[in-house]
Amino acid sequence: MIDGSSLTVEMEEEESPATAIAPREPPKIQRLEESVVNRIAAGEVIQRPVSAVKELVENSLDADSSSISVVVKDGGLKLIQVSDDGHGIRRDDLPILCERHTTSKLTKYEDLFSLSSMGFRGEALASMTYVAHVTVTTITKGQIHGYRVSYRDGVMENEPKACAAVKGTQIMVENLFYNMTARRKTLQNSADDYGKIVDLLSRMAIHHNNVSFSCRKHGAVKADVHSAVSPSRLDSIRSVYGVSVAKNLMKVEVSSCDPSGCTFDMEGFISNSNYVAKKTILVLFINDRLVECSALKRAIEIVYAATLPKASKPFVYMSIILPREHVDINIHPTKKEVSLLNQEIIIEMIQSEVEVKLRNANDTRTFQEQKVEYIQSTLTSPRSDSPVSQKLSGQKTQKVPVNKMVRTDSSDPAGRLHAFLQPKPHNLPDKVSSLSVVRSSVRQRRNPKETADLSSVQELIAGVDSCCHPGLLETVRNCTYVGMADDVFALVQYNTHLYLANVVNLSKELMYQQTLRRFAHFNAIQLSDPAPLSELILLALKEEDLDPETDKNDDLKERIAEMNTELLKEKAEMLEEYFSVYIDSNGNLSQLPVILDQYTPDMDRVPEFLLCLGNDVEWEDEKSCFQGVSAAIGNFYAMHPPLLPNPSGDCIQFYTKRGESSQEKSDLEGNVEMEDNLDKDLLSDAENAWAQREWSIQHVLFPSMRLFLKPPASMASNGTFVKVASLEKLYKIFERC
Ligand code: ADP
Ligand code: MG
């Protein structure tokens, strides 16, 4: 064995024995060849074929074209050809056209602030010549012939040749990434690039409705996107996305001209309740630039999920115009995700306008027109290889900017921790796994009856409205979720006050109110295995029993369970019709309602729910019955702490393996042994359950409460809201959290 001193000696010796590692020479720093630098930079600007198409089409738009057509071969890898009828490129400019930083759109820095073109960096064409073969054919006004010239690595390959040409410019990009083998291989394997190009042009076409667009595969006769110039945006949407989309759209508009800084105009179209789709389409233009904004997308999805009883995702087209100085113009060309000044306020205003539109439309819609569709929910576990699931799960893996992950903000409706969302554990431990009451799909439900005339439900809703506490309403609408203080209380900030808010009470009330509002219009959660009522109720009775060791009451419990099962079987039709709780003739529970989309209740609580339905509901009186069932559902769906104790609290002991004791281990090894002794599966189930709950609290509960909860006056005094601090200084700290 080598001890410390001999090691030092050995290392100091010049001729070290074979055991010592020879120190590595510092590598030599070299200047990269310019062509390598350019190729790396080009690979960043042009990441995939669709990025090249976007740049080319934007150039055509900047050239005042009224018609743009795109031809694509082999997903864009073999050929991308964009032809326009714009102003063309002057002969004299052709030699430097594809050099880096050559542009006709900007001459001095100040021009940036008055710029209305899409490009200005002069990087796109140059980049393309470093990773592909580019040929330009162009003619300017008044010329009798045009010119054709090819480029490679930023320079012309030959002098421009005179040629016949039609008005405008045609740019051909061939063999994209021919010199980037790895990129080419990855792209060759992914078949959906043409789809991405079609999607891009569809979006462009509906916004630029004064330009006609077409896009087709090389050799194909029929175009996959074909839009004619039209003064009406709705017509453009119809020609690109089809009649079924266009006929189900409503116009939305919001403007704000707040001198303190929040100034914007938004106009667009949003789908109504008759529209059915599995994936949200948000076509968003900010100052005429096609962008993505995941915060806005989630904000809109939440309103749809909560307002419409169908599990459909919306179609939304929005064009937002902001003062130029409010958008970061220096935005990188490939950066599609934007952030804006006053983003939160803008999103909130748009969100509430969308909500108002949907609610108003909801009042007048006709359910008879709806088709019965089977829709899979994002919360289920679709087979991971299906394209649908890939698309759905794509949302979860979306990158969230680091600076957004930890911030708390009342007007950010959802989703920032979404990136960390863990799938709900399917193999719950012990007793529950035998029930395997896990939802397998969400089925959209026909709305069999118009229920607006059920006056008892109307009375219950009116009761909720009349009990609402205005001060608390204000707080709930505008508070900022800070974090969980313990298992039950969340810390929330409202103005300069800090409150502890009981999430169990709040979620229970919210679920109750939503049950009333969605009465008879629920989507359904299908349970993968129907669960036998009598067993579940028996389980609940045993759990209630304070002294489970004595089984002398077992007979009695079984009888109670049987009676309750029979009772619920009798009420099955009503439960299904109005609450989407389905109990089959064999006394199995196979379906539950969706109360808030994006949220599945804790299935460990099914037994308690059924017992509560059997025991606590007053079935004879209509109003009390509806109230009782809604309250039972509210309690079931509430965000209780998971039954498994919180592993990050003091309860880690709970997860040591049974039958083994770490007591005997020596102090020194105690920690290591403790780790080995943990029941890892159970622990990870518990961690998942707690993480999932916290995620739901922040991203489902608080945003939904902001929209829908009418907090009853009782909450002001029953400990649901407790003010813990009211210091201006404290506020400042939390603002920066
Ligand atoms: P940028 O668009 O940022 O200026 P690009 O590399 O995309 O940079 O284009 C360089 C220049 O080439 C543009 O500024 C424009 O003058 C010219 N150009 C490119 N495409 C077209 C086109 N389709 N019609 C007319 N001019 C074009
Ligand atoms: Mg450009």
PDB file of C-alpha atoms in Angstrom, residues 383-482:
ATOM      1  CA  ARG A 383     -48.059   3.766 -26.346  1.00  0.00           C
ATOM      2  CA  SER A 384     -44.842   5.648 -26.532  1.00  0.00           C
ATOM      3  CA  ASP A 385     -44.188   4.607 -30.096  1.00  0.00           C
ATOM      4  CA  SER A 386     -47.395   6.010 -31.500  1.00  0.00           C
ATOM      5  CA  PRO A 387     -47.040   9.286 -33.367  1.00  0.00           C
ATOM      6  CA  VAL A 388     -49.858  10.717 -31.295  1.00  0.00           C
ATOM      7  CA  SER A 389     -48.044  10.012 -28.097  1.00  0.00           C
ATOM      8  CA  GLN A 390     -44.855  11.441 -29.451  1.00  0.00           C
ATOM      9  CA  LYS A 391     -46.618  14.608 -30.325  1.00  0.00           C
ATOM     10  CA  LEU A 392     -48.371  14.737 -27.005  1.00  0.00           C
ATOM     11  CA  SER A 393     -45.320  14.025 -24.976  1.00  0.00           C
ATOM     12  CA  GLY A 394     -43.408  16.509 -27.048  1.00  0.00           C
ATOM     13  CA  GLN A 395     -45.056  19.125 -24.956  1.00  0.00           C
ATOM     14  CA  LYS A 396     -43.625  17.763 -21.777  1.00  0.00           C
ATOM     15  CA  THR A 397     -40.060  17.738 -22.920  1.00  0.00           C
ATOM     16  CA  GLN A 398     -40.253  21.260 -24.185  1.00  0.00           C
ATOM     17  CA  LYS A 399     -37.370  23.273 -22.867  1.00  0.00           C
ATOM     18  CA  VAL A 400     -38.197  25.897 -20.313  1.00  0.00           C
ATOM     19  CA  PRO A 401     -35.850  28.855 -20.106  1.00  0.00           C
ATOM     20  CA  VAL A 402     -33.834  28.555 -16.953  1.00  0.00           C
ATOM     21  CA  ASN A 403     -34.683  32.027 -15.781  1.00  0.00           C
ATOM     22  CA  LYS A 404     -38.375  31.149 -15.866  1.00  0.00           C
ATOM     23  CA  MET A 405     -38.235  27.997 -13.838  1.00  0.00           C
ATOM     24  CA  VAL A 406     -38.112  29.413 -10.393  1.00  0.00           C
ATOM     25  CA  ARG A 407     -39.987  32.608 -10.691  1.00  0.00           C
ATOM     26  CA  THR A 408     -43.410  32.913  -9.186  1.00  0.00           C
ATOM     27  CA  ASP A 409     -45.904  35.076 -10.837  1.00  0.00           C
ATOM     28  CA  SER A 410     -49.624  35.401 -10.415  1.00  0.00           C
ATOM     29  CA  SER A 411     -50.274  35.879 -14.059  1.00  0.00           C
ATOM     30  CA  ASP A 412     -48.219  33.045 -15.352  1.00  0.00           C
ATOM     31  CA  PRO A 413     -50.935  30.485 -15.616  1.00  0.00           C
ATOM     32  CA  ALA A 414     -48.999  27.313 -15.818  1.00  0.00           C
ATOM     33  CA  GLY A 415     -46.350  25.080 -16.814  1.00  0.00           C
ATOM     34  CA  ARG A 416     -42.952  26.221 -15.791  1.00  0.00           C
ATOM     35  CA  LEU A 417     -42.057  23.120 -13.896  1.00  0.00           C
ATOM     36  CA  HIS A 418     -43.776  21.114 -16.565  1.00  0.00           C
ATOM     37  CA  ALA A 419     -40.388  20.127 -17.844  1.00  0.00           C
ATOM     38  CA  PHE A 420     -39.820  18.132 -14.696  1.00  0.00           C
ATOM     39  CA  LEU A 421     -43.162  16.401 -14.686  1.00  0.00           C
ATOM     40  CA  GLN A 422     -42.800  12.802 -13.721  1.00  0.00           C
ATOM     41  CA  PRO A 423     -45.284  10.287 -14.982  1.00  0.00           C
ATOM     42  CA  LYS A 424     -47.720   9.186 -12.371  1.00  0.00           C
ATOM     43  CA  PRO A 425     -46.575   5.923 -10.857  1.00  0.00           C
ATOM     44  CA  HIS A 426     -48.709   3.097 -12.140  1.00  0.00           C
ATOM     45  CA  ASN A 427     -47.724   0.413  -9.732  1.00  0.00           C
ATOM     46  CA  LEU A 428     -49.046   1.764  -6.521  1.00  0.00           C
ATOM     47  CA  PRO A 429     -48.095  -0.358  -3.567  1.00  0.00           C
ATOM     48  CA  ASP A 430     -49.962  -3.018  -1.628  1.00  0.00           C
ATOM     49  CA  LYS A 431     -53.682  -3.023  -1.674  1.00  0.00           C
ATOM     50  CA  VAL A 432     -54.166  -0.418  -4.309  1.00  0.00           C
ATOM     51  CA  SER A 433     -52.195  -2.201  -6.977  1.00  0.00           C
ATOM     52  CA  SER A 434     -54.666  -5.043  -6.776  1.00  0.00           C
ATOM     53  CA  LEU A 435     -57.387  -2.644  -7.723  1.00  0.00           C
ATOM     54  CA  SER A 436     -55.339  -1.100 -10.512  1.00  0.00           C
ATOM     55  CA  VAL A 437     -57.823   1.685 -10.785  1.00  0.00           C
ATOM     56  CA  VAL A 438     -55.732   3.657 -13.174  1.00  0.00           C
ATOM     57  CA  ARG A 439     -57.321   5.637 -15.869  1.00  0.00           C
ATOM     58  CA  SER A 440     -56.675   4.273 -19.284  1.00  0.00           C
ATOM     59  CA  SER A 441     -58.299   6.786 -21.528  1.00  0.00           C
ATOM     60  CA  VAL A 442     -60.525   9.767 -21.573  1.00  0.00           C
ATOM     61  CA  ARG A 443     -63.600   9.414 -23.590  1.00  0.00           C
ATOM     62  CA  GLN A 444     -65.589  12.312 -24.695  1.00  0.00           C
ATOM     63  CA  ARG A 445     -69.087  12.069 -23.644  1.00  0.00           C
ATOM     64  CA  ARG A 446     -72.220  12.902 -25.456  1.00  0.00           C
ATOM     65  CA  ASN A 447     -74.258  15.472 -23.665  1.00  0.00           C
ATOM     66  CA  PRO A 448     -77.485  13.628 -23.505  1.00  0.00           C
ATOM     67  CA  LYS A 449     -79.700  16.263 -22.050  1.00  0.00           C
ATOM     68  CA  GLU A 450     -79.834  19.952 -21.974  1.00  0.00           C
ATOM     69  CA  THR A 451     -79.632  20.467 -18.263  1.00  0.00           C
ATOM     70  CA  ALA A 452     -79.891  24.198 -17.980  1.00  0.00           C
ATOM     71  CA  ASP A 453     -83.475  23.660 -16.867  1.00  0.00           C
ATOM     72  CA  LEU A 454     -82.495  21.597 -13.862  1.00  0.00           C
ATOM     73  CA  SER A 455     -83.340  24.343 -11.459  1.00  0.00           C
ATOM     74  CA  SER A 456     -81.837  22.607  -8.438  1.00  0.00           C
ATOM     75  CA  VAL A 457     -78.374  22.804  -9.994  1.00  0.00           C
ATOM     76  CA  GLN A 458     -78.968  26.405 -10.956  1.00  0.00           C
ATOM     77  CA  GLU A 459     -79.923  27.120  -7.353  1.00  0.00           C
ATOM     78  CA  LEU A 460     -76.771  25.480  -6.073  1.00  0.00           C
ATOM     79  CA  ILE A 461     -74.646  27.543  -8.450  1.00  0.00           C
ATOM     80  CA  ALA A 462     -76.500  30.683  -7.428  1.00  0.00           C
ATOM     81  CA  GLY A 463     -75.797  29.739  -3.827  1.00  0.00           C
ATOM     82  CA  VAL A 464     -72.086  29.547  -4.583  1.00  0.00           C
ATOM     83  CA  ASP A 465     -72.200  32.942  -6.272  1.00  0.00           C
ATOM     84  CA  SER A 466     -74.090  34.615  -3.480  1.00  0.00           C
ATOM     85  CA  CYS A 467     -71.758  33.338  -0.756  1.00  0.00           C
ATOM     86  CA  CYS A 468     -68.693  34.585  -2.554  1.00  0.00           C
ATOM     87  CA  HIS A 469     -66.454  36.823  -0.453  1.00  0.00           C
ATOM     88  CA  PRO A 470     -65.364  39.802  -2.614  1.00  0.00           C
ATOM     89  CA  GLY A 471     -62.089  40.378  -0.764  1.00  0.00           C
ATOM     90  CA  LEU A 472     -61.051  36.757  -1.013  1.00  0.00           C
ATOM     91  CA  LEU A 473     -62.095  36.679  -4.644  1.00  0.00           C
ATOM     92  CA  GLU A 474     -59.748  39.565  -5.288  1.00  0.00           C
ATOM     93  CA  THR A 475     -56.977  37.758  -3.422  1.00  0.00           C
ATOM     94  CA  VAL A 476     -57.480  34.463  -5.230  1.00  0.00           C
ATOM     95  CA  ARG A 477     -57.581  36.184  -8.613  1.00  0.00           C
ATOM     96  CA  ASN A 478     -54.387  38.094  -8.097  1.00  0.00           C
ATOM     97  CA  CYS A 479     -52.263  36.159  -5.712  1.00  0.00           C
ATOM     98  CA  THR A 480     -48.889  34.709  -6.535  1.00  0.00           C
ATOM     99  CA  TYR A 481     -48.085  31.160  -5.576  1.00  0.00           C
ATOM    100  CA  VAL A 482     -44.781  31.177  -3.715  1.00  0.00           C
TER     101      VAL A 482
END
